[in-house]
Short mmCIF file of C-alpha atoms in Angstrom, two decimals:
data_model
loop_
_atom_site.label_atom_id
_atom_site.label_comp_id
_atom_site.label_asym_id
_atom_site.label_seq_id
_atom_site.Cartn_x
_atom_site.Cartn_y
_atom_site.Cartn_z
CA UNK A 135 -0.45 -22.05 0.39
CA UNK A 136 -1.82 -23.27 3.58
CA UNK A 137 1.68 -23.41 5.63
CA UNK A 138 2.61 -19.49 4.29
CA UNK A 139 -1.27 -18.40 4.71
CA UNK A 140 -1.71 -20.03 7.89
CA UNK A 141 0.49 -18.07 10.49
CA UNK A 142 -0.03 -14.48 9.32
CA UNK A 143 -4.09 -15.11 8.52
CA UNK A 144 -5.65 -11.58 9.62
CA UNK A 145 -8.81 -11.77 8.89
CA UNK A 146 -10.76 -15.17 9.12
CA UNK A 147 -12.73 -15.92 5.58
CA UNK A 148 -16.44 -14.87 5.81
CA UNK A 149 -19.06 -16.64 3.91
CA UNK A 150 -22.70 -15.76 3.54
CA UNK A 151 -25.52 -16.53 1.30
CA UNK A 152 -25.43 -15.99 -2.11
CA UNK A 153 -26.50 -12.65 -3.27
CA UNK A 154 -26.10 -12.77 -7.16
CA UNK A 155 -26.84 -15.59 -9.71
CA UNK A 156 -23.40 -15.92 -10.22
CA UNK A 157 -20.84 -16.35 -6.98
CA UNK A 158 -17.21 -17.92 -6.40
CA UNK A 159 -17.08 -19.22 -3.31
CA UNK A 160 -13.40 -20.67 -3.66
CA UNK A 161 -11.52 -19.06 -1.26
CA UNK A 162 -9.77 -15.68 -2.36
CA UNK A 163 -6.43 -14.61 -0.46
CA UNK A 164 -5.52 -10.22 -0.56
CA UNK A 165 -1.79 -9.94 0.93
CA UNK A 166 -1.25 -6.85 2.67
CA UNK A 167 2.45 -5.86 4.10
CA UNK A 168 0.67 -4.26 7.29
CA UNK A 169 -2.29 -3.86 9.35
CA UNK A 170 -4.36 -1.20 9.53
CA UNK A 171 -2.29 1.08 7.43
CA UNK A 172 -4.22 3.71 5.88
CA UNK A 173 -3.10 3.23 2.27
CA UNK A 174 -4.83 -0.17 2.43
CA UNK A 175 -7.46 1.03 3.44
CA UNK A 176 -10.08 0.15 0.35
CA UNK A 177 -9.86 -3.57 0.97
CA UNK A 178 -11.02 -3.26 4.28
CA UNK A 179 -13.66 -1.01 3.20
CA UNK A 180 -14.54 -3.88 0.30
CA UNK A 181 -14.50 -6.43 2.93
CA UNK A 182 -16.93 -3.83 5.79
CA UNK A 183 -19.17 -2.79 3.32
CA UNK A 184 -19.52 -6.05 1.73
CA UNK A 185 -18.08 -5.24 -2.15
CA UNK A 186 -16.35 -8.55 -2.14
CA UNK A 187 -19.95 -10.02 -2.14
CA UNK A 188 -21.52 -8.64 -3.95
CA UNK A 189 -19.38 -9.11 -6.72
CA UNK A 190 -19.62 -12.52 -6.30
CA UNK A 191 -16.60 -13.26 -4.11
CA UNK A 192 -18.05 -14.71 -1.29
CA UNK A 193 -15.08 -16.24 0.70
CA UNK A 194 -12.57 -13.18 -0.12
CA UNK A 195 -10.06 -12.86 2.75
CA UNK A 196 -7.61 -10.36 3.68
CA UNK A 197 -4.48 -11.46 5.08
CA UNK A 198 -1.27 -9.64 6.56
CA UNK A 199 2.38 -11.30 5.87
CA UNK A 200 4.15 -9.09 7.82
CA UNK A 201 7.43 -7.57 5.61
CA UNK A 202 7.09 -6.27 2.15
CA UNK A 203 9.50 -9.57 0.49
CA UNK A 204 7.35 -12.07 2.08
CA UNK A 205 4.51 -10.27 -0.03
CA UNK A 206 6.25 -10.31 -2.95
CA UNK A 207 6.98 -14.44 -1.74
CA UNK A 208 3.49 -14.97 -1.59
CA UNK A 209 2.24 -13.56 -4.75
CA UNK A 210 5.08 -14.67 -7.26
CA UNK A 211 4.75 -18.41 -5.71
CA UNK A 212 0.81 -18.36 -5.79
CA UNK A 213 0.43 -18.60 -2.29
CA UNK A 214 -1.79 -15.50 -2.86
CA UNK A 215 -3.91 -14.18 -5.58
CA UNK A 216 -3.38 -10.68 -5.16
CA UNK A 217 -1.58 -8.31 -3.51
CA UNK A 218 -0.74 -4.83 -2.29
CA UNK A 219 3.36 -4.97 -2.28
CA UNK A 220 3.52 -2.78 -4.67
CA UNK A 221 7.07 -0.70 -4.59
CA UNK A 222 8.76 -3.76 -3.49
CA UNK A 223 6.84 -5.87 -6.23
CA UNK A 224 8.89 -3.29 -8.82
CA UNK A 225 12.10 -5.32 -8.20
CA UNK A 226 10.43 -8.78 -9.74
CA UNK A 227 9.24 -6.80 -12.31
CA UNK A 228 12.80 -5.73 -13.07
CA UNK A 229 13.34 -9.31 -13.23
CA UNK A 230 10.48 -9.98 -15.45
CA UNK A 231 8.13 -11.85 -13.24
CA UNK A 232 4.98 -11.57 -15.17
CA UNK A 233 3.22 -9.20 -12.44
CA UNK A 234 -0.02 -7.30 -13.87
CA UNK A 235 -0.81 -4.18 -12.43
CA UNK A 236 -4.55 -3.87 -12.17
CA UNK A 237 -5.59 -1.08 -10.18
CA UNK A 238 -4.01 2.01 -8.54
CA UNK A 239 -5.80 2.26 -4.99
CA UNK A 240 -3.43 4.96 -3.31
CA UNK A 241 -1.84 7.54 -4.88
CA UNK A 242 0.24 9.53 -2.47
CA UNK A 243 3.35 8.48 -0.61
CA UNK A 244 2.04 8.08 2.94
CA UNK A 245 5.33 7.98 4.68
CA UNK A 246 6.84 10.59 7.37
CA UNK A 247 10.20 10.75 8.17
CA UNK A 248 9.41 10.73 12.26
CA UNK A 249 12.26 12.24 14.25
CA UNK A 250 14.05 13.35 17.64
CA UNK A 251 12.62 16.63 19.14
CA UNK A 252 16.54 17.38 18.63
CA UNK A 253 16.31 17.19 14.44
CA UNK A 254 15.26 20.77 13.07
CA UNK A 255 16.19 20.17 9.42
CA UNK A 256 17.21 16.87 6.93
CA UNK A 257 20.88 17.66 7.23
CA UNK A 258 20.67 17.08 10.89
CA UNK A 259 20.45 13.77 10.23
CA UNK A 260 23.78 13.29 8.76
CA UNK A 261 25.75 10.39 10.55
CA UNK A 262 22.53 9.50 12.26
CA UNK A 263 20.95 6.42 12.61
CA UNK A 264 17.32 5.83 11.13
CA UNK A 265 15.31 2.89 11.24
CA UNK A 266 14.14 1.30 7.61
CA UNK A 267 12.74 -2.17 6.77
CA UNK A 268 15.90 -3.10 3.91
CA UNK A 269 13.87 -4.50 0.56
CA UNK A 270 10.86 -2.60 1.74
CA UNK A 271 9.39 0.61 0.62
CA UNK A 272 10.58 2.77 3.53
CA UNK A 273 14.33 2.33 2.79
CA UNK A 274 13.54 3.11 -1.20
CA UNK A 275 11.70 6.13 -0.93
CA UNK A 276 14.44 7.82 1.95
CA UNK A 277 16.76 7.57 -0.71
CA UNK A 278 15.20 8.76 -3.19
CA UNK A 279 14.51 11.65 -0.92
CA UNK A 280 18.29 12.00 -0.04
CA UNK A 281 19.28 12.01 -4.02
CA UNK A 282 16.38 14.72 -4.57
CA UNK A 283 17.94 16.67 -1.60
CA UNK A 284 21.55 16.19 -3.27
CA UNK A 285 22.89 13.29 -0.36
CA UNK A 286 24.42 10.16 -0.86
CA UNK A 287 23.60 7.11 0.46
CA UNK A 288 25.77 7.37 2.95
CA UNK A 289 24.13 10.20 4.60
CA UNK A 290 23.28 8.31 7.03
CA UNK A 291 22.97 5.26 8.91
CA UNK A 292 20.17 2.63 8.51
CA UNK A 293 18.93 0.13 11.14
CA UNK A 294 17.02 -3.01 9.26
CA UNK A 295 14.00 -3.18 11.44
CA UNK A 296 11.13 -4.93 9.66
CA UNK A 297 8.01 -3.73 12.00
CA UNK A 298 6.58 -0.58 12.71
CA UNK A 299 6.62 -1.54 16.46
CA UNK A 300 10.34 -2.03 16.16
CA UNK A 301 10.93 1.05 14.60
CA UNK A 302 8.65 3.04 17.51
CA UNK A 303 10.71 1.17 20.03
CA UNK A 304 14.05 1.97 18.45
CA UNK A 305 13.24 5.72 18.38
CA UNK A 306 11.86 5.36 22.10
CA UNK A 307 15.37 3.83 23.48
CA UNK A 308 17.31 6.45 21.73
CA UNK A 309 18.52 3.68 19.22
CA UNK A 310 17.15 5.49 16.35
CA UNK A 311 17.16 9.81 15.21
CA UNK A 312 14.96 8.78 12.88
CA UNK A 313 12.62 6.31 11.61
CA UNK A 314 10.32 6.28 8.16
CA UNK A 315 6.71 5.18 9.20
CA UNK A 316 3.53 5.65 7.77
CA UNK A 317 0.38 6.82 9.64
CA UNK A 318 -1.44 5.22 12.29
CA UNK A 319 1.23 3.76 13.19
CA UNK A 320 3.22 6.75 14.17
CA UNK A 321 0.52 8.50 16.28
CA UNK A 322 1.97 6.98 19.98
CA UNK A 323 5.13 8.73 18.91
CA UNK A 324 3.59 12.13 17.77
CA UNK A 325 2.01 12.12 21.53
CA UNK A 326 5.15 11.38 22.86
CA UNK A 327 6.75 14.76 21.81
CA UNK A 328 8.40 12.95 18.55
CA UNK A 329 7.68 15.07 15.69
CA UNK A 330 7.11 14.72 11.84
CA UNK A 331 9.74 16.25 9.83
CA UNK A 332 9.06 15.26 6.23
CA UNK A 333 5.79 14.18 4.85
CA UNK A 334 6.58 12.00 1.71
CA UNK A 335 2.99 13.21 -0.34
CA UNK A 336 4.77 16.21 -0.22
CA UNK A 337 7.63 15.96 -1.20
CA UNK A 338 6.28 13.30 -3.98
CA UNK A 339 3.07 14.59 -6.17
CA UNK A 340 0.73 12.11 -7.67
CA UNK A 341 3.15 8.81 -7.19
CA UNK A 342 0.77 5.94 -7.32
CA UNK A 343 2.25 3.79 -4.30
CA UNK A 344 -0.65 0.69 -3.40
CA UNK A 345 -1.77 -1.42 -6.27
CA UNK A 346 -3.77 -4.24 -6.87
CA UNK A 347 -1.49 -6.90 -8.46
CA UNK A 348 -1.82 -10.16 -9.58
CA UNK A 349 0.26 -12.86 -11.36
CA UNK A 350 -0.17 -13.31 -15.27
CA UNK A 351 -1.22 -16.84 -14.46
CA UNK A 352 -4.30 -15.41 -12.44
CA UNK A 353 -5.40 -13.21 -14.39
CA UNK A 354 -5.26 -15.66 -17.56
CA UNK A 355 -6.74 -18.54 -16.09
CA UNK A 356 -9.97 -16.66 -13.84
CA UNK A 357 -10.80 -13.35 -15.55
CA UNK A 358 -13.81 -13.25 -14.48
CA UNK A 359 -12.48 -13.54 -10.38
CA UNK A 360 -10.17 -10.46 -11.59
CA UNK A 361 -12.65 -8.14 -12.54
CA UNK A 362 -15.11 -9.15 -9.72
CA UNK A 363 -12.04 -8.42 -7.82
CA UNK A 364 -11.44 -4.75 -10.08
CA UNK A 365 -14.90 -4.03 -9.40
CA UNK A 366 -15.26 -4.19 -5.85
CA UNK A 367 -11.94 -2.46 -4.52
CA UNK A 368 -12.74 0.36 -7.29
CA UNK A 369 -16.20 0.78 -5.57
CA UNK A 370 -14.71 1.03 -1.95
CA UNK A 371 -12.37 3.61 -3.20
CA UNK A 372 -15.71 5.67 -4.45
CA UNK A 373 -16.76 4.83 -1.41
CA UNK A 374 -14.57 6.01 0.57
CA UNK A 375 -13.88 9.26 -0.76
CA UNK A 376 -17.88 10.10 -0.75
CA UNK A 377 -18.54 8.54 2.53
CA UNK A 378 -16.39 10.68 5.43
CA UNK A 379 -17.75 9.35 8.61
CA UNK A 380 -18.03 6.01 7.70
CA UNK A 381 -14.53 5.85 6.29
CA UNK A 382 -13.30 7.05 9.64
CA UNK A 383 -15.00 3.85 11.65
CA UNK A 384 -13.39 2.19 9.20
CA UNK A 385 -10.02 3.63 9.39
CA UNK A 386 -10.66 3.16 13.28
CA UNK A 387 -11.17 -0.11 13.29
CA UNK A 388 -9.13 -1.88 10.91
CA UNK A 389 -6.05 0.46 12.90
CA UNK A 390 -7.38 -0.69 15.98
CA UNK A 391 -7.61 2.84 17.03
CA UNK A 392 -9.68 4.52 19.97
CA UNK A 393 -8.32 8.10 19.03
CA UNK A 394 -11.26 9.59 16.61
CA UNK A 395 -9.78 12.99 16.15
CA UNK A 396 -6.59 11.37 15.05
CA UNK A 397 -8.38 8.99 12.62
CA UNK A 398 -10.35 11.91 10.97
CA UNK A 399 -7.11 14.04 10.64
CA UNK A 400 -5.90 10.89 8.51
CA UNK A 401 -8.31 10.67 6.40
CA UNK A 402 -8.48 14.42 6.08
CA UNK A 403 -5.19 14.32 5.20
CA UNK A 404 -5.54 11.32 2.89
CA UNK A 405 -8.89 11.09 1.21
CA UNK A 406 -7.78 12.73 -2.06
CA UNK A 407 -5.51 9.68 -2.50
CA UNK A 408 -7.48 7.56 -2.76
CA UNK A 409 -8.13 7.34 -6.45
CA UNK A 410 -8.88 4.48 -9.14
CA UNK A 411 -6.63 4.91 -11.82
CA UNK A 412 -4.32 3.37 -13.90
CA UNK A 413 -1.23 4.39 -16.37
CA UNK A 414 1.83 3.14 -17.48
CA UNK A 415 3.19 6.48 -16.56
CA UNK A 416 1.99 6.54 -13.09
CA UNK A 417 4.03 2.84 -12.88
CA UNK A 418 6.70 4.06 -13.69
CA UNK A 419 6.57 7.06 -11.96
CA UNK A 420 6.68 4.65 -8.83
CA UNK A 421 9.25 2.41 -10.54
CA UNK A 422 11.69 5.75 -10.26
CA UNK A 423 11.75 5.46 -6.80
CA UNK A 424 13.33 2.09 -6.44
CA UNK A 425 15.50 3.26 -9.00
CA UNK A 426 17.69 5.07 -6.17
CA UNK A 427 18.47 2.12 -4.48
CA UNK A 428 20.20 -0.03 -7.59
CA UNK A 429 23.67 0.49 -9.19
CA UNK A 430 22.33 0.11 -12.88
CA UNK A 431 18.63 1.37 -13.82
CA UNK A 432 17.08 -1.72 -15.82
CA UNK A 433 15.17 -1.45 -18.69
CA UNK A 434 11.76 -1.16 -17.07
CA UNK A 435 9.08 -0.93 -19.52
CA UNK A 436 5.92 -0.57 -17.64
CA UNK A 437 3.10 -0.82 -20.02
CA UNK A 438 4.42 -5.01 -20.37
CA UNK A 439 3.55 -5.18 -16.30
CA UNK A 440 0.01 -2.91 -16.60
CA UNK A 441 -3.02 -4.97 -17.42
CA UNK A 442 -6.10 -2.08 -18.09
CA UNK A 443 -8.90 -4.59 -19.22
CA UNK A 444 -10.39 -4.67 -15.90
CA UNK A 445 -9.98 -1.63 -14.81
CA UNK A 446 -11.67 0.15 -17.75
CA UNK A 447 -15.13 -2.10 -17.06
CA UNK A 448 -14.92 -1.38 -13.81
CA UNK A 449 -15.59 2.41 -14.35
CA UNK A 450 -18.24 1.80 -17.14
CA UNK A 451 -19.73 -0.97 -14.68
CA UNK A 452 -19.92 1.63 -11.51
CA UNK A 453 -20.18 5.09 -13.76
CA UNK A 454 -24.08 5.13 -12.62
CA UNK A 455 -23.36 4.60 -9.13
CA UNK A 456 -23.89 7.06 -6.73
CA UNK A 457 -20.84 8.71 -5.50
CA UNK A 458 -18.85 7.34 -8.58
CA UNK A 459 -17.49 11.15 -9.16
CA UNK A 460 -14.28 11.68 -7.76
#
């Protein structure tokens, strides 16, 4: 764990004194596929507002392995405890890895479809070339697009570019007509005259697309770390959606953003998304969506991959709470 953990740590471990009879101070490890991206944003508001603790977790720590399969890595080998890989998780769960699905913490598909100027409509893009991360959720969900839209996969042309800074600089040196990025990250090419042609919320209703995951193994052998875990990331999403202003510092910061206007337009945009939930329909539901990228559609059972326990005393534990309406 240390060797994977130890080049892509984010956020250094914070420890302070105990606040509840009952802490775990082992360190806890939260793989994210991105910084700053607004569909992760409840861990960072667990981790600001100091959830984590007091739940008992007091050395939780988020880190960033940069590329959706290195996620998926981390949390099927242990190196992690949970994670936030969700789409590209699907494809070990079509394997059977014993993933459990804890906690929806995003339900909107926060992807645009960022373009030329030049690009009026989606057919303009035939031929093109558009920047995707291959295994990752951007490629995925532009195909599912394309099939819903009646193309083929070879529509178009995909560049495998794994970063959101690569895919900025391919659409800046012409390299790119296209590229699939979700916001912040896509702001510097909004002000640069770039312009966003599909928004994937839209075009997707109520598609649960962050999760909180975990391996069986985990979740067998410290329950009680899981629904400290449950409980604290389902408070930050109540949180968040009662709690404008202070979701937008939030939003700034953990984007490393100096653009407020742009921030609150985000979570504007955003805030209804963020909803605790959890359903074997909304799994699969996402599960469809990675469907349009394989030859044969497995036998995906979902309810086998969603684990509710936690989830379900999480609401009854935070139903008094204020702001716990949605």
């Amino acid at each position: 764990m240390k060797r994977l953990i130890g080049f892509a740590l984010l956020a250094a471990c914070f420890c302070v004194p105990t606040i509840a009879a009952a802490q775990h101070s082992k360190p806890i490890y939260i793989s994210l596929p991105g910084p700053g991206n607004v569909q992760h944003l409840a861990y960072y508001v667990a981790k600001e507002k100091k959830f984590y603790e007091e739940f008992g977790l007091t050395n939780a720590n988020i880190v960033v392995l940069r590329g959706n399969a290195m996620n998926v890595q981390a949390l099927v080998s242990g190196s992690v405890h949970y994670s936030s890989a969700f789409g590209p998780s699907m494809h070990a769960m079509f394997k059977g890895e014993p993933i459990r699905v804890l906690l929806q913490i995003f339900n909107q598909i926060p992807f645009g479809l960022i373009v030329n100027p030049e690009i009026k409509r989606l057919e303009d893009l035939k031929g093109k070339k558009i920047a995707v991360t291959f295994g990752g959720s951007t490629y995925s969900v532009l195909q599912a697009l394309f099939v819903k839209h009646g193309y083929s996969d070879k529509f178009a042309e995909y560049l495998n570019i794994p970063d959101n800074e690569g895919k900025a600089a391919a659409l800046m040196q012409n390299r790119a007509a296209a590229a699939l990025m979700a916001p912040p990250t896509d702001r510097h090419l909004l002000n640069a005259g770039f312009k966003r042609l599909v928004y994937m919320g839209d075009e997707f209703k109520n598609v649960p697309f962050s999760a909180l995951q975990a391996m069986q193994k985990q979740v067998q052998e410290e329950p009680d770390v899981t629904q400290r875990m449950v409980n604290a990331v389902t408070k930050a999403l109540y949180w968040t959606r009662a709690n404008r202003d202070g979701a937008i510092d939030i939003i700034m910061k953990a984007g490393r953003m100096n653009e407020r206007p742009v921030a609150a337009s985000l979570y504007d945009l955003m805030r209804d998304a963020y909803i605790p939930g959890l359903s074997a329909e909304g799994v699969y539901k996402r599960a469809e969506l990675e469907f349009s990228i394989l030859k044969d559609k497995p036998n995906f059972k979902p309810e086998q991959f969603v684990d509710d326990r936690f989830y379900k005393i999480a609401l009854k534990t935070l139903a008094k709470e204020p702001g716990a309406k949605l």
